XYZ file of C-alpha atoms in Angstrom:
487
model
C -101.001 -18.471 49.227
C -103.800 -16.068 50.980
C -107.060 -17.280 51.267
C -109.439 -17.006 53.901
C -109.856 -20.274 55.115
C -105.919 -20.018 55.915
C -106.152 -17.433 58.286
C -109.524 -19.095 59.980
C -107.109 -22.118 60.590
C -104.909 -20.751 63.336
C -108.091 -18.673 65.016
C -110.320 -21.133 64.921
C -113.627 -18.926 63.994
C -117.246 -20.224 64.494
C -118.736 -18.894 61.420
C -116.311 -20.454 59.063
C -118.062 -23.706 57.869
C -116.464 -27.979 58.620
C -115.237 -27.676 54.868
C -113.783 -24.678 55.096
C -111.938 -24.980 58.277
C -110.757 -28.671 57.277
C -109.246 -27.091 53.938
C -107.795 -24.243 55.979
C -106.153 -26.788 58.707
C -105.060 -29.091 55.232
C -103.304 -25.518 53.640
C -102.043 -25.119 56.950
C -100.307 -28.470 57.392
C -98.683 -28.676 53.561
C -97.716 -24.671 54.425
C -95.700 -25.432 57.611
C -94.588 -28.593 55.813
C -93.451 -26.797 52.979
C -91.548 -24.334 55.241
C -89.916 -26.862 57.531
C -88.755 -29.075 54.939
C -87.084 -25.764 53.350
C -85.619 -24.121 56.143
C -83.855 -28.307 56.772
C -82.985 -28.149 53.116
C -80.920 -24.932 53.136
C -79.388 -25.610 56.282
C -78.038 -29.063 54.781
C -76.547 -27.203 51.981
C -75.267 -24.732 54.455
C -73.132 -27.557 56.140
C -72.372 -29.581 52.727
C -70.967 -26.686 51.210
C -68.659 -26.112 54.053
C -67.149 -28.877 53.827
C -66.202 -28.975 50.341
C -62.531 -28.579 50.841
C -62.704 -31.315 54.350
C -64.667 -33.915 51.781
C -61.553 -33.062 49.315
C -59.085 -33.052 51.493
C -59.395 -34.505 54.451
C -59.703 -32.873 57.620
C -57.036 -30.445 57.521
C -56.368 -27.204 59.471
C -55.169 -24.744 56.450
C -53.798 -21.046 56.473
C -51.688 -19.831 59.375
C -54.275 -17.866 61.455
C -56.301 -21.005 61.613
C -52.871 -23.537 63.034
C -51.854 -21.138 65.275
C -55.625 -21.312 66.534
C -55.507 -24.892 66.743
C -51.899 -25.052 68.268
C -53.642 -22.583 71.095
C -56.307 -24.832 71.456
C -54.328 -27.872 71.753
C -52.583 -25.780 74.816
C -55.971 -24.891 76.410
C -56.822 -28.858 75.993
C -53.858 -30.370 77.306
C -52.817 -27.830 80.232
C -56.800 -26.177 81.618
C -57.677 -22.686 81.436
C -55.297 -21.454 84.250
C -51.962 -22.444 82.433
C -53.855 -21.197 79.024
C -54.276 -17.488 80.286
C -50.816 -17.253 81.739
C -49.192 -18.957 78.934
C -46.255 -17.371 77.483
C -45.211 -18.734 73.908
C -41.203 -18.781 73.404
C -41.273 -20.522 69.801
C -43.332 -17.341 68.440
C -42.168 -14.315 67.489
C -38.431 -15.510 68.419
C -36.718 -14.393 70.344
C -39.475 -12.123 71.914
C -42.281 -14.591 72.616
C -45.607 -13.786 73.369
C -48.206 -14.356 75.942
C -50.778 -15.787 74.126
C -53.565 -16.110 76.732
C -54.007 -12.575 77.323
C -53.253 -11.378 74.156
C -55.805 -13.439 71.884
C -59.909 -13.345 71.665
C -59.741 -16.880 73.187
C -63.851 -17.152 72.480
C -63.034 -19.982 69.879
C -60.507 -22.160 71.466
C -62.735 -22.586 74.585
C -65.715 -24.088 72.608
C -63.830 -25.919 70.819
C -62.526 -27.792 73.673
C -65.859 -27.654 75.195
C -67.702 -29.575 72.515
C -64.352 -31.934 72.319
C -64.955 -32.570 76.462
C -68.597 -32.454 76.940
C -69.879 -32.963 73.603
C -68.349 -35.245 70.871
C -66.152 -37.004 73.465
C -63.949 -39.726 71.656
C -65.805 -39.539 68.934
C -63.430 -36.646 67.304
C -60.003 -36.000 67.728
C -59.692 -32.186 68.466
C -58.258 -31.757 65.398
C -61.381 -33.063 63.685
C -63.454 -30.484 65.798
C -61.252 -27.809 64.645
C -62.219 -28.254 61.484
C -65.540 -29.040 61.552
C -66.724 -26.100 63.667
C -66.816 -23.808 61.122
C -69.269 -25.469 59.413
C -71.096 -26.021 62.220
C -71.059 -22.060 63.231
C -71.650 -21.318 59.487
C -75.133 -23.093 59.169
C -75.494 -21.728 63.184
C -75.501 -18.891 61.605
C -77.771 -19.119 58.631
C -80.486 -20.602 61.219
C -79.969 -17.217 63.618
C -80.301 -14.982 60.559
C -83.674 -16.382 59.159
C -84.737 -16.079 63.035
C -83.536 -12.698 62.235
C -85.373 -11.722 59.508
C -88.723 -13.619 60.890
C -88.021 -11.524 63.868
C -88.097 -8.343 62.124
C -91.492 -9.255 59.622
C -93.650 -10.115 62.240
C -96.848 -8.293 61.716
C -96.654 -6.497 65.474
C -92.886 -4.710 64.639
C -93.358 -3.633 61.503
C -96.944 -1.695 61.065
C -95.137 2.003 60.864
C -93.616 3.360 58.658
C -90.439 5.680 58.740
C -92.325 8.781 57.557
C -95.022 8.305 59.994
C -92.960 7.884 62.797
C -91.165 10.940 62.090
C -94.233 13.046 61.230
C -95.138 11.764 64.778
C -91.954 12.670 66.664
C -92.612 16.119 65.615
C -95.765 16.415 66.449
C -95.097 14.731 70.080
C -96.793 11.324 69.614
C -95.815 8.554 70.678
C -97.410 4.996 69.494
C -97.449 2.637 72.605
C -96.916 -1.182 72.569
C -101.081 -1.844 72.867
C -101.783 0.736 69.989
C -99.173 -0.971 67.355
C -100.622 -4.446 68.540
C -104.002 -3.262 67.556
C -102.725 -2.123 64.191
C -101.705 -5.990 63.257
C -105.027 -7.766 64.042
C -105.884 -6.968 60.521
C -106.194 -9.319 57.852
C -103.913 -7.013 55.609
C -101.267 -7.249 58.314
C -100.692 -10.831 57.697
C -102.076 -14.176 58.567
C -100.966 -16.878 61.692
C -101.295 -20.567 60.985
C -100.138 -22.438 63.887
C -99.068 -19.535 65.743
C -96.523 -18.542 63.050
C -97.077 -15.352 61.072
C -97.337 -15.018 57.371
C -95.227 -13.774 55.439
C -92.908 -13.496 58.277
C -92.006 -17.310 57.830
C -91.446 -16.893 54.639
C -89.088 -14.191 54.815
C -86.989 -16.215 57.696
C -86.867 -19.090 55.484
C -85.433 -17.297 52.675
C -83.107 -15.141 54.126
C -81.781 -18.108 55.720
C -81.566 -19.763 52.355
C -79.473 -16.704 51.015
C -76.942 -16.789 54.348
C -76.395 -20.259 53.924
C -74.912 -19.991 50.010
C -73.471 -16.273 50.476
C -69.992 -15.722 49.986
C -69.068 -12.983 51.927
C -70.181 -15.883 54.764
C -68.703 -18.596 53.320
C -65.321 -17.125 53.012
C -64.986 -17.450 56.389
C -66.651 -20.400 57.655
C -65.454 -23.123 55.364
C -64.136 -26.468 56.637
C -60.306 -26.113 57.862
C -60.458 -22.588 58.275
C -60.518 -22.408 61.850
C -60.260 -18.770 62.846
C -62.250 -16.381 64.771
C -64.652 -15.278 62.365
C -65.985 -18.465 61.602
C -67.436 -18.368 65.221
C -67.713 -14.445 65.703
C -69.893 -14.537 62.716
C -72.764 -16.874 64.661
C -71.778 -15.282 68.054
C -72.646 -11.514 66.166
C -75.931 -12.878 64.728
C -77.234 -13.931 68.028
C -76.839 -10.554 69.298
C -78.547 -9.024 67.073
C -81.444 -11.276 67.155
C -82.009 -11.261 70.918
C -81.431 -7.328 70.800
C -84.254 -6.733 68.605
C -86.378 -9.955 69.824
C -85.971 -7.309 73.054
C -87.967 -4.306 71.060
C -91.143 -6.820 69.963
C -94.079 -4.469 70.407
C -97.119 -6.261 72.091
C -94.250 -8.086 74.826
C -94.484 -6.168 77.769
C -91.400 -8.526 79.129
C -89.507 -8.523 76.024
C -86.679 -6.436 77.666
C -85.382 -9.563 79.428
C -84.257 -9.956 76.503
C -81.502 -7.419 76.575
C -80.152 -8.838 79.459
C -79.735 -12.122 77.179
C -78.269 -9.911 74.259
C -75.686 -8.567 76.695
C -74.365 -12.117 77.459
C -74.318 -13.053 74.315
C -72.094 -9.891 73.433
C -70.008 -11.074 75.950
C -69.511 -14.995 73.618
C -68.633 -11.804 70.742
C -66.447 -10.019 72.238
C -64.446 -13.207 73.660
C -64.731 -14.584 70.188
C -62.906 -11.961 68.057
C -62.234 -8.253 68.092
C -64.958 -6.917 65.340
C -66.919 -6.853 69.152
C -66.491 -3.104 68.816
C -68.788 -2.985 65.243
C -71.391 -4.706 67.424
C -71.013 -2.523 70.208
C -71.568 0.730 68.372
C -74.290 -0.714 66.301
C -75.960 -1.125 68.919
C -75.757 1.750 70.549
C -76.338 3.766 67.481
C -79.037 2.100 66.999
C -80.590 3.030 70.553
C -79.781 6.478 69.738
C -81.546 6.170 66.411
C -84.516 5.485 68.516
C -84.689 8.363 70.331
C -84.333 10.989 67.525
C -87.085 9.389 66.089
C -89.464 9.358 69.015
C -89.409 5.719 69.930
C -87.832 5.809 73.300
C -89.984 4.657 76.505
C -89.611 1.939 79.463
C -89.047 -1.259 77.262
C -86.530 0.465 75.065
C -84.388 1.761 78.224
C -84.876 -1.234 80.179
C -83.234 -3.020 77.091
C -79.870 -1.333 76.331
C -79.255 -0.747 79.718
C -79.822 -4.203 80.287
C -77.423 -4.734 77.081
C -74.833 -2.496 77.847
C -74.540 -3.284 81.992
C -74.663 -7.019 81.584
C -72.234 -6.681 78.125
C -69.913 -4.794 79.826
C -69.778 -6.217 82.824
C -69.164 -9.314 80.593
C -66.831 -8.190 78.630
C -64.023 -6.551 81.009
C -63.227 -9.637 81.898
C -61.810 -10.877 79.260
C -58.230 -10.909 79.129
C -57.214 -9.047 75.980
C -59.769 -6.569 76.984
C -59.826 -5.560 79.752
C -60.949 -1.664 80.579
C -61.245 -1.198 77.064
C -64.662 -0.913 77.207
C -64.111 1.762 79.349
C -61.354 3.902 78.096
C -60.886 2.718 74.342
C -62.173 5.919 72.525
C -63.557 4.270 70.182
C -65.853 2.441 72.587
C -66.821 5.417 74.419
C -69.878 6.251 72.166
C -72.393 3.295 73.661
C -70.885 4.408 77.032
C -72.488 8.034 76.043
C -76.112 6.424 75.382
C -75.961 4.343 77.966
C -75.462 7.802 80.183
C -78.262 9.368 78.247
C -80.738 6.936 79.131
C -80.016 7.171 82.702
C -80.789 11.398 82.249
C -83.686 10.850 79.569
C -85.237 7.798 82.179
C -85.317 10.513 85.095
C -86.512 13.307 83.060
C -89.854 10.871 82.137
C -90.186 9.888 85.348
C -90.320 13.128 86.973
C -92.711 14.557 83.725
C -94.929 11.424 84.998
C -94.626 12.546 88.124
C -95.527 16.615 87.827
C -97.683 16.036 84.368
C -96.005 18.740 82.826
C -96.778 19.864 79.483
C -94.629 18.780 76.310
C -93.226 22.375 76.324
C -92.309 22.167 80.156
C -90.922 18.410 79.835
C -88.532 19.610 77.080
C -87.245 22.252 79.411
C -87.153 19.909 81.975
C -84.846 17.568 79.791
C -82.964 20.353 78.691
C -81.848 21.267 82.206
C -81.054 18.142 83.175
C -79.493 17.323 80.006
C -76.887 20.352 80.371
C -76.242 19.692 84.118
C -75.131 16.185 82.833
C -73.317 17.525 80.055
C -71.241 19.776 82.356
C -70.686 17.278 84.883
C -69.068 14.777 81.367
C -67.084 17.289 80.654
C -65.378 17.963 84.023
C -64.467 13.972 84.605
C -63.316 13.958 81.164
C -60.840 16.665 81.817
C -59.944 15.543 85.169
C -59.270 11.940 83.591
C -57.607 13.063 79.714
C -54.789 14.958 81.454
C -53.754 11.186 83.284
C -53.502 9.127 79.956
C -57.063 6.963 81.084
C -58.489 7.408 77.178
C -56.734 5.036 75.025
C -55.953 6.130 71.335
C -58.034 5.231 68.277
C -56.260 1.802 66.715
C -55.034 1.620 64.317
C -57.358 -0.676 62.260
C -60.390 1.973 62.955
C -58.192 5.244 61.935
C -58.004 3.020 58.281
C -61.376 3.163 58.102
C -61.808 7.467 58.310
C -57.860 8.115 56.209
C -56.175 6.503 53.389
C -55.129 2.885 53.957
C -51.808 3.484 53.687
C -51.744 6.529 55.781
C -52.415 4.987 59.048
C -49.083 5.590 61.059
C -49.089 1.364 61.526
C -46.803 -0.573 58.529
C -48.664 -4.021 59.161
C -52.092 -2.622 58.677
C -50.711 -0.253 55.596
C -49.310 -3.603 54.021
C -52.402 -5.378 54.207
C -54.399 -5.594 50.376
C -57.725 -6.400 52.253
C -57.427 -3.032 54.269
C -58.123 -1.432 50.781
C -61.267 0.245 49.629
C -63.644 -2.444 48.743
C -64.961 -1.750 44.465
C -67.631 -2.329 42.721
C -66.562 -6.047 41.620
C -65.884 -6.960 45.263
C -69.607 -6.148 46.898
C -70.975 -8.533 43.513
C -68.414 -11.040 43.923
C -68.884 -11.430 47.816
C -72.985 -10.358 47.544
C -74.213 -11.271 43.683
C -77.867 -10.717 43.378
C -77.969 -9.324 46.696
C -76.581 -5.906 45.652
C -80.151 -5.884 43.545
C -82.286 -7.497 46.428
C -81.242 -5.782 49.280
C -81.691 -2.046 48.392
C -85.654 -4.023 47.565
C -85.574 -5.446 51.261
C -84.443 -2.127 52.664
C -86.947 0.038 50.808
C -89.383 -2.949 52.115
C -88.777 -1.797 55.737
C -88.744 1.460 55.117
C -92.833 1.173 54.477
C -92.764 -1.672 57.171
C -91.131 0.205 59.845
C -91.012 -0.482 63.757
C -88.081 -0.259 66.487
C -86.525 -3.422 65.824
C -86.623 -3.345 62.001
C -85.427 -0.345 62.034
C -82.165 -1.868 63.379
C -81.850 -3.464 59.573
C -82.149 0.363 58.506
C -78.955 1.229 60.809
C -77.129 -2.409 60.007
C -77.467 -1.723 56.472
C -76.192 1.908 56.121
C -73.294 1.287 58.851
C -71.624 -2.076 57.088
C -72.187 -0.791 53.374
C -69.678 2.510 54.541
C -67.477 0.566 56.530
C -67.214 -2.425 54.067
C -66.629 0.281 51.643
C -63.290 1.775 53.361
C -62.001 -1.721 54.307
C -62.329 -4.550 51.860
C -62.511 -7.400 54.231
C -65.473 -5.787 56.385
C -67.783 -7.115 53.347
C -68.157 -9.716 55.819
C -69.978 -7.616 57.647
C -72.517 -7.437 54.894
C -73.636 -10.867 54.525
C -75.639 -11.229 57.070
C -77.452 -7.957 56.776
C -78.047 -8.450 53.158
C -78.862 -11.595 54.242
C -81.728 -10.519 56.318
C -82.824 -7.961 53.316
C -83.000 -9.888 50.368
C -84.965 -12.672 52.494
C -86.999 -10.160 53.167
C -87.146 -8.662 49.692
C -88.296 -12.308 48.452
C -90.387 -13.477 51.370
């Protein structure tokens, strides 16, 4: 697909002769042609096969999770929000009851009766937008993960590569937004044609392909199976894409971006309660970027953007509340988020004074154990109290034996098992050969937001391992990979 004329298309040079630009603009036109009509293609399969069992069937709400969702949502339709959040259930769980409203991820049942009240209108029965919606989030989500993976092949984040960078963090360098920029405008680095980069198209296209026909996705976003993964799933994507659309090198504003990532954590973590994988992905992820050299302004101003506006976000929703705050198991992106405050000051102040490398470590060391000490007094002021919740149950299966948790309903559960060998290539197929290719592929075509595949990758393959049904998890980081891999 190279050719020189291509590339001449989108810059428009003067020494390229009439011929030669006219065939570039032609390539150009039957390229983005070619990717458009692809990109519509999968995404119409994405939806079609969806609603295999609705085209079957009917439209028909199936499995329990799903009708209790819907008999929620018919609540949150017929009575408003205020009546939904104090609503107490008698006819479940008889004769205890339960207070639904603050005791669900309620994410779901208020889009659903937003697209039935501002959307569709009479034109569906909220039944009907039940089941549709998942099929609607499921191709949603196919589109967000080939924005994903274009996101992440773009010539200006991936020009590094892992060994480089960390030959650099030893040595003290650091390579600036300007610098990287500069090392794209090669030829070799890839080619624009109507402003989009090549192969970076490519790569979206595919990897959307792949996310759209994947069944670790599909299991969860088929027509009629209206529970909270079929939306988390889309709502999870989106964070991820705006959080490392917030790292593009060359964008000195691309940090607003992490203000946008936070709110759409917030849509996660109303939407179901895998928020907590997303959380500490995240914030691993930020931390991965400093022990590999790669913190500065646009990196802070982005997770603290992410994690002030997310949390903020995210305490009020019902079934959450503090959580965020005092769940233990939340507590680590709190610790980053700290971090950055104390690493932010300490380059400030080595701006300030222009101290030497050797003085600005002792300088961060300083400051680093003053904040230590001062963490370690509020946390045993605050332990003694009861503030810190315990680790759930759910997350303890993931670190002991599945049935050694302490909690019978999790122990009894056969997808809380250790996922095998047959279950990644049932749920993944060809991607448990094309994503190890993708991920080797970034390795060489490393920059801060790629990198986040690096962490994505390594985090869901040992979780999904411990816990069978977190190979959901997977598809849309293998997703991203084997799109990659193939683009």
């Amino acid at each position: 697909m190279a050719s020189s004329s291509s590339s001449s298309s989108s810059g428009g040079g003067s020494s390229s002769s009439p011929s030669s630009s006219a065939s570039g603009y032609l390539f150009g036109l039957v390229w983005l042609g070619a990717a458009a009509y692809a990109s519509y293609f999968f995404l119409e399969q994405a939806y079609r096969i969806r609603l295999q069992a609705i085209d079957e069937f009917g439209p028909v709400i199936h499995e329990f999770d799903p009708y209790f969702n819907y008999r929620a949502t018919e609540y949150l339709y017929e009575h408003g929000a205020k009546k939904f959040l104090t609503w107490f259930d008698y006819k479940v769980w008889y004769p205890l009851g339960r207070p639904v409203g603050s005791t669900i991820y309620p994410g779901m049942q208020f889009t659903a009766v937003f697209l039935k009240n501002h959307i569709v209108g009479d034109r569906m029965s909220l039944n009907d937008v039940c089941c549709y919606m998942p099929a609607w989030f499921g191709a949603l989500a196919s589109l967000l993960i080939g924005l994903l993976a274009y996101e992440c092949s773009l010539p200006q984040n991936s020009n590094m590569t892992l060994f480089g960078v960390l030959v650099d963090a030893m040595k003290g360098r650091y390579t600036d937004d300007k610098t990287a920029a500069s090392r794209s405008s090669g030829g070799s680095a890839g080619r624009r044609i109507f402003g989009l980069s090549s192969p970076a198209v490519e790569c979206g296209v595919f990897a959307c392909g792949i996310m759209a026909v994947v069944p670790a996705h599909i299991m969860r976003s088929v027509g009629g199976g209206y529970d909270n993964e079929s939306v988390a799933v889309s709502a999870m994507s989106l964070t991820y894409l705006l959080w490392i659309r917030s790292l593009r090198s060359g964008d000195d504003k691309s940090w607003i971006y992490g203000l946008l990532g936070g709110v759409a954590y917030f849509y996660m973590v109303a939407a179901w309660g895998g928020y907590v994988f997303v959380l500490n992905l995240v914030g691993v992820h930020a931390l991965a970027l400093v022990l590999v050299g790669r913190f500065g302004k646009k990196v802070y101003l982005s997770y603290s953007l992410f994690y002030a506006v997310g949390t903020a976000l995210a305490v009020q929703v019902p079934v959450v509340g503090w959580a965020p705050l005092k769940s233990i198991e939340q507590l680590g992106p709190c610790v980053v988020f700290l971090g950055y405050q104390v690493l932010y000051l300490c380059e400030v102040i080595r701006k300030k004074r222009r101290l030497s490398r050797a003085d600005a470590w002792k300088l961060r060391i300083r400051v680093g154990l003053i904040a230590a000490i001062a963490g370690i007094v509020l946390v045993m002021l605050f332990v003694p109290s009861g503030y810190f919740g315990p680790i759930s149950s759910r997350v303890r299966g993931l670190f002991v034996k599945h049935t050694k948790t302490g909690n019978p309903l999790v122990d009894s559960v056969a997808e809380h098992q250790p996922a095998s060998s047959q279950a990644y290539f049932q749920y993944l197929h060809h991607l448990c050969t094309l994503a190890p290719i993708g991920f080797l592929i970034v390795v060489f075509q490393f920059g801060d937001g790629p990198s986040f595949l690096l962490v994505y990758g390594v985090t869901a393959y040992f979780f999904s391992h411990k816990m069978v049904r977190l190979i959901l998890l997977t598809g849309p980081i293998a997703s991203a990979l084997g799109g990659i891999a193939v683009g």
